[in-house]
PDB file of C-alpha atoms (C1' of nucleotides) in Angstrom:
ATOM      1  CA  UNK A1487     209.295 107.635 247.642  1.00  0.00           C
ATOM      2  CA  UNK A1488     206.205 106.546 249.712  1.00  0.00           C
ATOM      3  CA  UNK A1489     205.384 102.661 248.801  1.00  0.00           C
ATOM      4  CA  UNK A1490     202.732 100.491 249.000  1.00  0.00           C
ATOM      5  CA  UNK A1491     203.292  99.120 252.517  1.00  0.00           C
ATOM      6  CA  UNK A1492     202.035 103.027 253.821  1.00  0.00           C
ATOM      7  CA  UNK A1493     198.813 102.284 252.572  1.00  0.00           C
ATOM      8  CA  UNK A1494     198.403  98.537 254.147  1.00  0.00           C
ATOM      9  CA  UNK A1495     196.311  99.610 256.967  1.00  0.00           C
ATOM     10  CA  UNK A1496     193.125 101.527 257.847  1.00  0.00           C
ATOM     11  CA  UNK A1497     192.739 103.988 255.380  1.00  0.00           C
ATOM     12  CA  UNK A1498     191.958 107.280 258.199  1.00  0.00           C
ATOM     13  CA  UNK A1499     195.474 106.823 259.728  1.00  0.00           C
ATOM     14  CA  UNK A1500     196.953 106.860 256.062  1.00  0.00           C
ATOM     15  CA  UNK A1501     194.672 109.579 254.867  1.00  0.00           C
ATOM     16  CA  UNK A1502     195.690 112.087 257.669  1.00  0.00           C
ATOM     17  CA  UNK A1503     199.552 111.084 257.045  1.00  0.00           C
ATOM     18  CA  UNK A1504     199.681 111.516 253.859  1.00  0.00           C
ATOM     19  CA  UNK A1505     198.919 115.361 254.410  1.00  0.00           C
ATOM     20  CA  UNK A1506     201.992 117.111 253.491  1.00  0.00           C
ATOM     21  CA  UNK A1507     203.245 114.652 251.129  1.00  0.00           C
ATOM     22  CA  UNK A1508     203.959 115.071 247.371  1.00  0.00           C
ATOM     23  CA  UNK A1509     201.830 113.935 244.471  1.00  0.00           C
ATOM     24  CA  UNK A1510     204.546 113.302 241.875  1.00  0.00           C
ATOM     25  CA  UNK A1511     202.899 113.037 238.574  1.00  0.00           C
ATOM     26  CA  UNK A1512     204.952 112.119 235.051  1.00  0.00           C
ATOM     27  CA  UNK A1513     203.564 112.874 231.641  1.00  0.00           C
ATOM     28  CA  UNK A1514     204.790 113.459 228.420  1.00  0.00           C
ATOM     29  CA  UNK A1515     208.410 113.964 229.417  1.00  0.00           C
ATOM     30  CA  UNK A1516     207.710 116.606 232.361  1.00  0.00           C
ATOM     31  CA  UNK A1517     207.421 115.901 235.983  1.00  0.00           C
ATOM     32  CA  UNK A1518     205.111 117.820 238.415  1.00  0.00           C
ATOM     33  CA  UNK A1519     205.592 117.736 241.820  1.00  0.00           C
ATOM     34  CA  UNK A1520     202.971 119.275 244.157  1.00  0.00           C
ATOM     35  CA  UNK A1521     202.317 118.944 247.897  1.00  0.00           C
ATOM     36  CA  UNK A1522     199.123 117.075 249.013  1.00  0.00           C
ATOM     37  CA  UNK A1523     196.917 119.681 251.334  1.00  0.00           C
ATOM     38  CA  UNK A1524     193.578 117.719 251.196  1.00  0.00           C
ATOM     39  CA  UNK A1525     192.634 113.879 251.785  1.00  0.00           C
ATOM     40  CA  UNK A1526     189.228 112.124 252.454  1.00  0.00           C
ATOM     41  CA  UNK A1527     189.074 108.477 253.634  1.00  0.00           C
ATOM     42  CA  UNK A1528     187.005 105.791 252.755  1.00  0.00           C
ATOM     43  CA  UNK A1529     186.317 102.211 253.759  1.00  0.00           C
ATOM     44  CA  UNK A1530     184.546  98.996 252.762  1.00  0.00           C
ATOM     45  CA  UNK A1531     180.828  97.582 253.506  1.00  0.00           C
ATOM     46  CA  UNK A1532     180.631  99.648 256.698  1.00  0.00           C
ATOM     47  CA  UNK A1533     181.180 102.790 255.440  1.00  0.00           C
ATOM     48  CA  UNK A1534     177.740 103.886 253.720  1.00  0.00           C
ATOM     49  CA  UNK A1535     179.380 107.022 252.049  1.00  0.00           C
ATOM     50  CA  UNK A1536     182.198 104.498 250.170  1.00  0.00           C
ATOM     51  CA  UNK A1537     181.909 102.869 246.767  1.00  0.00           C
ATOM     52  CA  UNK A1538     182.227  99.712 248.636  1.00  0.00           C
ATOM     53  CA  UNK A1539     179.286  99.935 250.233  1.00  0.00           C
ATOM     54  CA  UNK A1540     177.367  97.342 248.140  1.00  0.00           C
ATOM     55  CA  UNK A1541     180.540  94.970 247.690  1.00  0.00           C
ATOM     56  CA  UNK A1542     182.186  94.286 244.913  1.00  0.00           C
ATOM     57  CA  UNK A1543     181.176  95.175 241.305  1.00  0.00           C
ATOM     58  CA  UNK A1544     182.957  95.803 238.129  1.00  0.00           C
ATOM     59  CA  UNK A1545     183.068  99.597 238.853  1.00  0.00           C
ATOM     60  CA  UNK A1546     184.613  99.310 241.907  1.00  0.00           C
ATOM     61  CA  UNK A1547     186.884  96.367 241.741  1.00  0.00           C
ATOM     62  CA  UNK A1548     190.585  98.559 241.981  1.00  0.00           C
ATOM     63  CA  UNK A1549     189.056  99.337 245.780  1.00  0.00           C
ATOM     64  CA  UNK A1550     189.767  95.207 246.295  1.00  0.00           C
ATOM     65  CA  UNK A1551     192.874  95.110 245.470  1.00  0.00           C
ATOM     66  CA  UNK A1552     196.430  95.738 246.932  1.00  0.00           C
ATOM     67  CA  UNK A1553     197.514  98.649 248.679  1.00  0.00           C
ATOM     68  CA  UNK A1554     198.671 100.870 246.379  1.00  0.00           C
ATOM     69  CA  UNK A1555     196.435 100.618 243.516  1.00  0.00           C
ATOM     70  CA  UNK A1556     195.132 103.073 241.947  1.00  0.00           C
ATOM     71  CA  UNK A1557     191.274 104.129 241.685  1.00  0.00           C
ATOM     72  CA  UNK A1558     189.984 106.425 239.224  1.00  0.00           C
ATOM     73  CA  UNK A1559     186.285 107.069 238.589  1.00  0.00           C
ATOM     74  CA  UNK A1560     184.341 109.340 236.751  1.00  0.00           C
ATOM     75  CA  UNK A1561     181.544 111.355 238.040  1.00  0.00           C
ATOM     76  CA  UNK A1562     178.628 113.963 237.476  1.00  0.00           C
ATOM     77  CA  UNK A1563     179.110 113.554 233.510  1.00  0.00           C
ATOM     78  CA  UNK A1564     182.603 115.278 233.884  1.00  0.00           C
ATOM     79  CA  UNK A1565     185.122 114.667 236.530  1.00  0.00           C
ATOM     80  CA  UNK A1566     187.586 112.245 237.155  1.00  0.00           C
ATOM     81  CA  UNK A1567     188.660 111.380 240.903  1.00  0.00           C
ATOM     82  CA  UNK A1568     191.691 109.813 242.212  1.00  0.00           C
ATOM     83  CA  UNK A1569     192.124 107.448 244.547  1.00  0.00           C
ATOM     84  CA  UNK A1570     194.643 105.152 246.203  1.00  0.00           C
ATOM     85  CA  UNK A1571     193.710 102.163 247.468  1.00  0.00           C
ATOM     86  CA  UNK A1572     194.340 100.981 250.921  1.00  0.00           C
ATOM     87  CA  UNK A1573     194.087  97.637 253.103  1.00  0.00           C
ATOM     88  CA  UNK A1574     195.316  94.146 252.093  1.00  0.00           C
ATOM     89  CA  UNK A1575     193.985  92.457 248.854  1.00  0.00           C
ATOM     90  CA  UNK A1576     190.151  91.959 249.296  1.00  0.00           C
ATOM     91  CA  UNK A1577     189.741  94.439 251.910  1.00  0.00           C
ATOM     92  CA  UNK A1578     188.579  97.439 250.414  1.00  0.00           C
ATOM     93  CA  UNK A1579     189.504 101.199 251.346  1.00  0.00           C
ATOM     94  CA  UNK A1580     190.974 104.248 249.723  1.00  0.00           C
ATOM     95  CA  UNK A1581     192.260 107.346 249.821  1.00  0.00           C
ATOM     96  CA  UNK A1582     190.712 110.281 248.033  1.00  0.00           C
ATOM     97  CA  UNK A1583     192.877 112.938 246.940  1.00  0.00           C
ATOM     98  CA  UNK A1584     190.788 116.438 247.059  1.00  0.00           C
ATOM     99  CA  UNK A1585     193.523 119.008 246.842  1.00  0.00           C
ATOM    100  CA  UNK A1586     197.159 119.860 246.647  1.00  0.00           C
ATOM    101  CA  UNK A1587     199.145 123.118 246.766  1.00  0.00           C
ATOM    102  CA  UNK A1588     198.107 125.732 243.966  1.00  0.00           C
ATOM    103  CA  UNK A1589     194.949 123.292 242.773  1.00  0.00           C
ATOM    104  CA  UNK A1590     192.006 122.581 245.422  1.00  0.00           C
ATOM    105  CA  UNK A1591     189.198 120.160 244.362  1.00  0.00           C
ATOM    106  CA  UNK A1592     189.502 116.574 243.173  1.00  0.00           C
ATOM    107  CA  UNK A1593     188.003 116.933 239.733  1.00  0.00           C
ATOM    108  CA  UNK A1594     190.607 120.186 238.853  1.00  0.00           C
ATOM    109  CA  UNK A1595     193.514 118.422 240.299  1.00  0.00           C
ATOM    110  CA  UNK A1596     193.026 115.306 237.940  1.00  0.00           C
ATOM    111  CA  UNK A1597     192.385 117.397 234.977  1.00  0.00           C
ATOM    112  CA  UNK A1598     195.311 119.918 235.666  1.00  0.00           C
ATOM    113  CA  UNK A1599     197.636 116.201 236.413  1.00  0.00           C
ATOM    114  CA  UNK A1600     196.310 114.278 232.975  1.00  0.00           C
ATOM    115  CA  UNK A1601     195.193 111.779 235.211  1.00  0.00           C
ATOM    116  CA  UNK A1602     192.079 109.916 234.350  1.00  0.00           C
ATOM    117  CA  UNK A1603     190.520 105.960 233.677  1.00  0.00           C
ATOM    118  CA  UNK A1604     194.030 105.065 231.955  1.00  0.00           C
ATOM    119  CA  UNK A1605     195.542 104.956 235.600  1.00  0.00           C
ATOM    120  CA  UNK A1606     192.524 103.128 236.817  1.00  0.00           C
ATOM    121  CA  UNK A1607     193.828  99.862 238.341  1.00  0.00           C
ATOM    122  CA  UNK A1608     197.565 100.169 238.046  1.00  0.00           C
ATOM    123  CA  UNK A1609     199.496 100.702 240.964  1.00  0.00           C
ATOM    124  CA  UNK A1610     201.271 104.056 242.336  1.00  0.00           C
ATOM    125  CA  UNK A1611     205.062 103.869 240.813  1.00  0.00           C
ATOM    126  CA  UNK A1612     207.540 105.269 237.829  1.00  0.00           C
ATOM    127  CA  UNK A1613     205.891 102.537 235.849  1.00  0.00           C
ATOM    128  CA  UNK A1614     202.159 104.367 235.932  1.00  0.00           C
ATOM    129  CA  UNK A1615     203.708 108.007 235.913  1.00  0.00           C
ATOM    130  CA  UNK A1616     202.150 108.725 239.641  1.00  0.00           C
ATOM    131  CA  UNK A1617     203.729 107.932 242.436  1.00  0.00           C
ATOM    132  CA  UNK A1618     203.846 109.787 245.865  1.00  0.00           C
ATOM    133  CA  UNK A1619     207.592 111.513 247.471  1.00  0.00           C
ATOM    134  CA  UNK A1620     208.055 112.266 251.528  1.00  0.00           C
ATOM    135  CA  UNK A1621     208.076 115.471 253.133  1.00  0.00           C
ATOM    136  CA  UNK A1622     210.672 115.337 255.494  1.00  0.00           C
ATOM    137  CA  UNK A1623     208.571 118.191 257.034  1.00  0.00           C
ATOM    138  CA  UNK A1624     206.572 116.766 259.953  1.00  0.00           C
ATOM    139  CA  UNK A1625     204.234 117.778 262.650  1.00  0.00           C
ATOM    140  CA  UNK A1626     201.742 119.578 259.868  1.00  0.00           C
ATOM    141  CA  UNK A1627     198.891 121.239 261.386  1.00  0.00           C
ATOM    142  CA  UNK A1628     195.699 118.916 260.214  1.00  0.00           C
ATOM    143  CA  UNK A1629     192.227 120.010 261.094  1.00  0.00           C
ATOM    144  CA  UNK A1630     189.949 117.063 260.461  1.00  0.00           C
ATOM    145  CA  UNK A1631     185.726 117.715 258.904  1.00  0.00           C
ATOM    146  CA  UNK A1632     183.269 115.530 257.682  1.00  0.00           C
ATOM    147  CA  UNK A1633     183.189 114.631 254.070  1.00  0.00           C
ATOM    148  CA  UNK A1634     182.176 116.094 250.778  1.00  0.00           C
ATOM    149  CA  UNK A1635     178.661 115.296 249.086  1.00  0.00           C
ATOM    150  CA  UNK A1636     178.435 112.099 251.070  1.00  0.00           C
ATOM    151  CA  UNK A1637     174.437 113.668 252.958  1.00  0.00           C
ATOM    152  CA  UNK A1638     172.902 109.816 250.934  1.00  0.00           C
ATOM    153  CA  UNK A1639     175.189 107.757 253.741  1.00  0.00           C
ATOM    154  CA  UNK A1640     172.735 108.604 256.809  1.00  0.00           C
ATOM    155  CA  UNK A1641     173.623 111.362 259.227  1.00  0.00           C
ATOM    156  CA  UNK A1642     176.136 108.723 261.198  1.00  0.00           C
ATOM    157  CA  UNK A1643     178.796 108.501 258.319  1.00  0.00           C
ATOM    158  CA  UNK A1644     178.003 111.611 256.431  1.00  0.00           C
ATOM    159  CA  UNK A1645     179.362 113.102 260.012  1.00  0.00           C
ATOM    160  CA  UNK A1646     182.252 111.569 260.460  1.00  0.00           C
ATOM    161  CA  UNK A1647     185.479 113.467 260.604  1.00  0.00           C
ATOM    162  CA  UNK A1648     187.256 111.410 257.396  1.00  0.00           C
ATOM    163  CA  UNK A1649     188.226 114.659 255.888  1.00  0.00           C
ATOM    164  CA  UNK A1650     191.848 115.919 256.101  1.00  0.00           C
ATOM    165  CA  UNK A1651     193.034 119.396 255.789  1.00  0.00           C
ATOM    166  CA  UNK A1652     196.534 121.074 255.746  1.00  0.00           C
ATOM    167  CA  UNK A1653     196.124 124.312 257.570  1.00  0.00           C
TER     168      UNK A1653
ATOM    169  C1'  DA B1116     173.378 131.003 246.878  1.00  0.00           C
ATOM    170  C1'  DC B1117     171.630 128.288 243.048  1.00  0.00           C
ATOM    171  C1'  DG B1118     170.904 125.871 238.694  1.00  0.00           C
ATOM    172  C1'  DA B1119     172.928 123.536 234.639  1.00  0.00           C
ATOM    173  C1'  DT B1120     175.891 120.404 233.341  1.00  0.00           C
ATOM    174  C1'  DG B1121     175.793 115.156 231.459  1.00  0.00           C
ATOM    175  C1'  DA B1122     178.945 109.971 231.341  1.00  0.00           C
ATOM    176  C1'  DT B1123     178.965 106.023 233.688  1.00  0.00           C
ATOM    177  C1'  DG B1124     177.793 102.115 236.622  1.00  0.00           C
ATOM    178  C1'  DA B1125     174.373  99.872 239.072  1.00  0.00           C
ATOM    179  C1'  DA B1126     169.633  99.094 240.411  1.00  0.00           C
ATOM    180  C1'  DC B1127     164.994  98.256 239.064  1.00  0.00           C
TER     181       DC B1127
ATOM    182  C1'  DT C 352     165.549 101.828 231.066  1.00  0.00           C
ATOM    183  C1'  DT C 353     165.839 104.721 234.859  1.00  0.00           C
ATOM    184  C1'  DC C 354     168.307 106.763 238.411  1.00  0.00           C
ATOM    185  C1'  DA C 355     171.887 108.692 241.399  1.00  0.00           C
ATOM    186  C1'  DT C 356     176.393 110.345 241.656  1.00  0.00           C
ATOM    187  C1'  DC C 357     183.097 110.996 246.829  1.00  0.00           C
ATOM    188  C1'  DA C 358     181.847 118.592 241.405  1.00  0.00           C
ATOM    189  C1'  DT C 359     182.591 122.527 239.115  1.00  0.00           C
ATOM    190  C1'  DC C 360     181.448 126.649 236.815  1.00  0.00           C
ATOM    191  C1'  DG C 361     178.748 130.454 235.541  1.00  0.00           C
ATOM    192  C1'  DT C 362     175.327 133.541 236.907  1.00  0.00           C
ATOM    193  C1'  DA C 363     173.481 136.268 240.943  1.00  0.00           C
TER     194       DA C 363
END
DNA sequence: ACGATGATGAAC
DNA sequence: TTCATCATCGTA
């Protein structure tokens, strides 16, 4: 099982490793177990395409906390996205999970998972039902793109390569 | 390729 | 109270 600690620390270098990895999700008494194939990463006051981006407010408080939490939001009247958090307390960054194996966008994999606002601030585990397993796989061929639907943050971050993808 | 969809948080 | 949004689907 991947813990917390992988996600203490810039969340680009986490987002690309955690390519190949498996979102392990646990509801009502079944456990589904699918390989992550699509990351974005975002960051804190910097980064004008991140939730962050204005500092703190009640919306986007799980991106302050520990490494590990979990973020879920809801967006364009219908879709939930996940997100785990990354960076020490008070730091804010995150992971957003686009795609895994057999289900590509982040609003289909939430709703295919059952995940939505009642994992919104716990933390990645057994005791929340998500958690995330190795792949003792390596050397994954990545190709890296700039973000999705991010054209409001300004040419300079909207073009950054923060996207992930499992060939 | 494009328009409709439509809840929520945050800005005004 | 108004506005924009880290998408998706149906119709072409």
């Amino acid at each position: 099982m991947i813990n917390a600690d992988f996600f203490e620390r810039n969340p680009v270098l986490a987002a690309r490793e955690l390519l190949g990895a498996y979102l392990v999700r646990k509801i009502d008494g079944k456990t589904v177990r699918l390989k992550i194939v699509e990351t974005e990463a975002y960051g804190g006051r910097e980064d004008l395409g991140s939730h962050a981006r204005r500092g703190q407010t009640p919306g986007n408080s799980p991106m302050f906390e520990r490494a590990g939490t979990i973020y879920v939001y809801f967006t364009y009247g219908m879709h939930w996205m996940l997100n785990i958090v990354c960076r020490e307390k008070g730091n804010p960054g995150a992971i957003l999970i686009r795609g895994v194996e057999g289900c590509i966008g982040p609003g289909r994999l939430t709703k295919k998972l059952g995940i939505d606002k009642r994992l919104n601030g716990l933390r990645i585990g057994k005791r929340s039902g998500l958690w995330i397993e190795e792949n003792p796989e390596k050397n994954f061929k990545i190709k890296k793109t700039p973000r999705i639907g991010i054209a409001y943050a300004g040419p300079i971050w909207a073009n950054k390569k923060h996207r992930f993808v499992l060939e």
